[in-house]
């Protein structure tokens, strides 16, 4: 049996089970990404509720955490969310949060972020430890 | 009145969802069989658009009998049956209704729907008042105001359709394409080697490019088939045979024989390949920068697409340098391409028409390579020297160009003559007369061609650096002047007697080397004692602090290809 070897076309996403297995609360990370207005609106972590979100193409409704929904619908659209100073792996994490965690290949990430060559991105995502739960989908 | 929501009426469909399916290709296949004629990609694209529109209409008319078309803005009740266009027109039944919860959207409802063949119920928005693609894409019934016809849809989204269709057809061996037309391989008429030999003989005999119609006069393909099919089959066969080359200049393609195309057209002559060319950013003083503009050497053009507005110029005047004179070529700097029509062929067969005696000269232009070929004899006959001014003017016909030189009264002048002495390039002054207008600084009589041949060094051959060569050739030229002066353009012309070099690399050396000093009117002087000193800053290049000259000209310096002046004296 051959080992699975990701390529620049392999799709990645945030694997939430990775967070659960490590008993880490992704919402703590997500909360740090909220803009000041959303941070105030969301309140403390214990106040956070699930909300309905509507797919812009199909109108399908899914229920997601209010913090994530705020990031997707508001904070990720603001200029400071992704900047040239944002570290590369953080940028990838933020990209997935903003796009509903739709899986993206390294090439697609490269096209969106335009920071480092696809091969470098692939190396960073596959060599060494998993960062922020970003794994092949 | 029944309103229907048609995905094919939306830009999203054509830009994102649209794909070429096996059924589309089969549809085109059948269409070709019925029509029996080659078609352009636009004709095929429109057929595919029509098919998708009709397919959706059919699907909707069938599905809408089974339920309402779902739209997020509508209110629904438990038990209603809905059709979901975004889910390939799946039909579903509303199981439950609840209030939506998201302050960002305001009040809205959520319906729980069990889709046919769906495992688990899914939820969809209802009574949703904000803008949504599914609401936006609401199209009126066919024929109503706002309904887009397939023609209009293709006009709006043609590039997206064309690209996907072209990709699909290229991967399918049943289709062939040639000259912007597609056809079925199995419908291609057979063009035999005999037919191709006839075509070859016709072109060879007439020694000129022939159109497909002209070739079909003697290449006899079955006359019962449509002329368009015969023309396509012959054109396609010619395109697959390396003996033939298409050298179209307009909508009527013409065919020629590769064997009749001169070697200098197939391959850029080695003498025209620059050993040194401009890279951009070189420092030049103001006077030298102006000379670069005046000389318009194609080797000084910075790398960029050779794009100019077709027909933007009526005529161009070009200064002839030795490599072009020797090869019988004419430089075509980018601005000279404004003489040509849109998208000229490469190579482009042209006729040069001698403005003086109306003689026709067969020639070629290589727009992308930056030169024209076929003027060697004309240069000789008219005695156009190095430095001669040649004018090219557009004639009435888009591939005919009037060629001329400005005549002057033939009178004797003392001019530089190149000589090879003990394997080195030297110069002397001789009295000669030319009946052609020329740039006196570029003018050099090259003497016997064979002698200079021995000194020629092609790009890529190992030799001394440009600076070393300049320090060798400059003193030779300086001997001709009582004060040891050499004009910058003369130096450029002389360097090009033995290697191809743009003006910028030469002038950049003059500007940055302390051993060269400008003394006015384009003249420079050489001081061998300073040959190891290089000026590194714009200020030094401008003020030349190591100079021993009293009559030094202090001039501004500029970076070539950069639109800002960096240092003023």
mmCIF file of N, CA and C in Angstrom, chain B residues 28-77:
data_model
loop_
_atom_site.group_PDB
_atom_site.id
_atom_site.type_symbol
_atom_site.label_atom_id
_atom_site.label_comp_id
_atom_site.label_asym_id
_atom_site.label_seq_id
_atom_site.Cartn_x
_atom_site.Cartn_y
_atom_site.Cartn_z
ATOM 1 N N UNK B 28 -23.398 18.415 -31.276
ATOM 2 C CA UNK B 28 -22.624 19.100 -32.319
ATOM 3 C C UNK B 28 -22.247 18.121 -33.432
ATOM 4 N N UNK B 29 -21.918 16.917 -33.023
ATOM 5 C CA UNK B 29 -21.556 15.884 -33.998
ATOM 6 C C UNK B 29 -22.707 15.702 -34.993
ATOM 7 N N UNK B 30 -23.907 15.567 -34.449
ATOM 8 C CA UNK B 30 -25.078 15.362 -35.314
ATOM 9 C C UNK B 30 -25.328 16.581 -36.195
ATOM 10 N N UNK B 31 -25.095 17.737 -35.621
ATOM 11 C CA UNK B 31 -25.308 18.983 -36.389
ATOM 12 C C UNK B 31 -24.353 19.045 -37.578
ATOM 13 N N UNK B 32 -23.102 18.680 -37.330
ATOM 14 C CA UNK B 32 -22.130 18.657 -38.425
ATOM 15 C C UNK B 32 -22.582 17.685 -39.517
ATOM 16 N N UNK B 33 -23.055 16.504 -39.104
ATOM 17 C CA UNK B 33 -23.484 15.502 -40.079
ATOM 18 C C UNK B 33 -24.639 16.056 -40.915
ATOM 19 N N UNK B 34 -25.574 16.745 -40.244
ATOM 20 C CA UNK B 34 -26.713 17.314 -40.975
ATOM 21 C C UNK B 34 -26.281 18.426 -41.923
ATOM 22 N N UNK B 35 -25.434 19.327 -41.426
ATOM 23 C CA UNK B 35 -25.066 20.511 -42.202
ATOM 24 C C UNK B 35 -23.977 20.208 -43.224
ATOM 25 N N UNK B 36 -23.050 19.343 -42.834
ATOM 26 C CA UNK B 36 -21.974 18.948 -43.743
ATOM 27 C C UNK B 36 -21.006 20.057 -44.089
ATOM 28 N N UNK B 37 -20.885 21.060 -43.230
ATOM 29 C CA UNK B 37 -19.974 22.172 -43.524
ATOM 30 C C UNK B 37 -19.163 22.554 -42.297
ATOM 31 N N UNK B 38 -17.916 23.013 -42.499
ATOM 32 C CA UNK B 38 -17.113 23.480 -41.368
ATOM 33 C C UNK B 38 -17.785 24.686 -40.701
ATOM 34 N N UNK B 39 -17.591 24.812 -39.405
ATOM 35 C CA UNK B 39 -18.225 25.899 -38.652
ATOM 36 C C UNK B 39 -17.211 26.575 -37.738
ATOM 37 N N UNK B 40 -17.451 27.841 -37.472
ATOM 38 C CA UNK B 40 -16.556 28.560 -36.556
ATOM 39 C C UNK B 40 -16.914 28.195 -35.121
ATOM 40 N N UNK B 41 -16.008 28.505 -34.218
ATOM 41 C CA UNK B 41 -16.249 28.203 -32.812
ATOM 42 C C UNK B 41 -17.455 29.008 -32.300
ATOM 43 N N UNK B 42 -17.666 30.182 -32.875
ATOM 44 C CA UNK B 42 -18.817 30.987 -32.440
ATOM 45 C C UNK B 42 -20.135 30.342 -32.869
ATOM 46 N N UNK B 43 -20.137 29.788 -34.073
ATOM 47 C CA UNK B 43 -21.359 29.111 -34.518
ATOM 48 C C UNK B 43 -21.644 27.893 -33.640
ATOM 49 N N UNK B 44 -20.584 27.171 -33.302
ATOM 50 C CA UNK B 44 -20.765 25.986 -32.453
ATOM 51 C C UNK B 44 -21.173 26.409 -31.039
ATOM 52 N N UNK B 45 -20.538 27.475 -30.549
ATOM 53 C CA UNK B 45 -20.850 27.960 -29.200
ATOM 54 C C UNK B 45 -22.312 28.353 -29.077
ATOM 55 N N UNK B 46 -22.817 29.017 -30.098
ATOM 56 C CA UNK B 46 -24.214 29.440 -30.059
ATOM 57 C C UNK B 46 -25.142 28.222 -30.048
ATOM 58 N N UNK B 47 -24.769 27.200 -30.810
ATOM 59 C CA UNK B 47 -25.598 25.994 -30.803
ATOM 60 C C UNK B 47 -25.647 25.369 -29.403
ATOM 61 N N UNK B 48 -24.514 25.382 -28.735
ATOM 62 C CA UNK B 48 -24.473 24.801 -27.390
ATOM 63 C C UNK B 48 -25.317 25.637 -26.420
ATOM 64 N N UNK B 49 -25.230 26.952 -26.553
ATOM 65 C CA UNK B 49 -26.038 27.819 -25.682
ATOM 66 C C UNK B 49 -27.526 27.538 -25.919
ATOM 67 N N UNK B 50 -27.885 27.435 -27.181
ATOM 68 C CA UNK B 50 -29.293 27.143 -27.510
ATOM 69 C C UNK B 50 -29.720 25.824 -26.870
ATOM 70 N N UNK B 51 -28.825 24.852 -26.951
ATOM 71 C CA UNK B 51 -29.164 23.533 -26.400
ATOM 72 C C UNK B 51 -29.384 23.609 -24.892
ATOM 73 N N UNK B 52 -28.506 24.334 -24.217
ATOM 74 C CA UNK B 52 -28.657 24.430 -22.756
ATOM 75 C C UNK B 52 -29.948 25.166 -22.390
ATOM 76 N N UNK B 53 -30.261 26.222 -23.138
ATOM 77 C CA UNK B 53 -31.487 26.982 -22.838
ATOM 78 C C UNK B 53 -32.716 26.100 -23.060
ATOM 79 N N UNK B 54 -32.715 25.396 -24.195
ATOM 80 C CA UNK B 54 -33.854 24.531 -24.500
ATOM 81 C C UNK B 54 -33.972 23.409 -23.472
ATOM 82 N N UNK B 55 -32.817 22.872 -23.094
ATOM 83 C CA UNK B 55 -32.814 21.790 -22.106
ATOM 84 C C UNK B 55 -33.427 22.238 -20.797
ATOM 85 N N UNK B 56 -33.104 23.456 -20.390
ATOM 86 C CA UNK B 56 -33.651 23.933 -19.125
ATOM 87 C C UNK B 56 -35.148 24.205 -19.248
ATOM 88 N N UNK B 57 -35.532 24.753 -20.396
ATOM 89 C CA UNK B 57 -36.961 24.988 -20.600
ATOM 90 C C UNK B 57 -37.738 23.676 -20.499
ATOM 91 N N UNK B 58 -37.198 22.653 -21.143
ATOM 92 C CA UNK B 58 -37.855 21.341 -21.095
ATOM 93 C C UNK B 58 -37.953 20.839 -19.663
ATOM 94 N N UNK B 59 -36.814 20.943 -18.965
ATOM 95 C CA UNK B 59 -36.777 20.437 -17.590
ATOM 96 C C UNK B 59 -37.786 21.184 -16.722
ATOM 97 N N UNK B 60 -37.824 22.502 -16.932
ATOM 98 C CA UNK B 60 -38.734 23.299 -16.105
ATOM 99 C C UNK B 60 -40.186 22.960 -16.391
ATOM 100 N N UNK B 61 -40.485 22.790 -17.695
ATOM 101 C CA UNK B 61 -41.882 22.519 -18.005
ATOM 102 C C UNK B 61 -42.319 21.184 -17.419
ATOM 103 N N UNK B 62 -41.363 20.229 -17.347
ATOM 104 C CA UNK B 62 -41.716 18.939 -16.759
ATOM 105 C C UNK B 62 -41.817 19.052 -15.250
ATOM 106 N N UNK B 63 -40.793 19.711 -14.674
ATOM 107 C CA UNK B 63 -40.723 19.754 -13.212
ATOM 108 C C UNK B 63 -41.794 20.656 -12.619
ATOM 109 N N UNK B 64 -42.097 21.766 -13.296
ATOM 110 C CA UNK B 64 -43.016 22.703 -12.677
ATOM 111 C C UNK B 64 -44.402 22.087 -12.516
ATOM 112 N N UNK B 65 -44.674 21.026 -13.276
ATOM 113 C CA UNK B 65 -45.926 20.308 -13.068
ATOM 114 C C UNK B 65 -45.917 19.626 -11.707
ATOM 115 N N UNK B 66 -44.706 19.432 -11.190
ATOM 116 C CA UNK B 66 -44.585 18.664 -9.951
ATOM 117 C C UNK B 66 -44.400 19.551 -8.731
ATOM 118 N N UNK B 67 -44.337 20.855 -8.928
ATOM 119 C CA UNK B 67 -44.210 21.716 -7.760
ATOM 120 C C UNK B 67 -43.835 23.136 -8.137
ATOM 121 N N UNK B 68 -43.883 24.026 -7.126
ATOM 122 C CA UNK B 68 -43.510 25.423 -7.351
ATOM 123 C C UNK B 68 -41.993 25.535 -7.436
ATOM 124 N N UNK B 69 -41.542 26.501 -8.226
ATOM 125 C CA UNK B 69 -40.107 26.752 -8.275
ATOM 126 C C UNK B 69 -39.708 27.467 -6.981
ATOM 127 N N UNK B 70 -38.733 26.920 -6.292
ATOM 128 C CA UNK B 70 -38.331 27.498 -5.005
ATOM 129 C C UNK B 70 -37.615 28.833 -5.202
ATOM 130 N N UNK B 71 -38.042 29.805 -4.388
ATOM 131 C CA UNK B 71 -37.340 31.081 -4.335
ATOM 132 C C UNK B 71 -37.291 31.531 -2.884
ATOM 133 N N UNK B 72 -36.119 32.018 -2.422
ATOM 134 C CA UNK B 72 -35.971 32.359 -0.999
ATOM 135 C C UNK B 72 -36.930 33.454 -0.524
ATOM 136 N N UNK B 73 -37.402 34.269 -1.446
ATOM 137 C CA UNK B 73 -38.247 35.387 -1.014
ATOM 138 C C UNK B 73 -39.696 34.963 -0.703
ATOM 139 N N UNK B 74 -40.080 33.766 -1.178
ATOM 140 C CA UNK B 74 -41.477 33.347 -1.028
ATOM 141 C C UNK B 74 -41.756 32.720 0.338
ATOM 142 N N UNK B 75 -43.049 32.702 0.683
ATOM 143 C CA UNK B 75 -43.476 32.043 1.923
ATOM 144 C C UNK B 75 -44.016 30.652 1.563
ATOM 145 N N UNK B 76 -43.665 29.653 2.337
ATOM 146 C CA UNK B 76 -44.108 28.297 2.032
ATOM 147 C C UNK B 76 -44.770 27.659 3.257
ATOM 148 N N UNK B 77 -45.573 26.640 2.960
ATOM 149 C CA UNK B 77 -46.275 25.955 4.049
ATOM 150 C C UNK B 77 -45.944 24.474 4.053
#
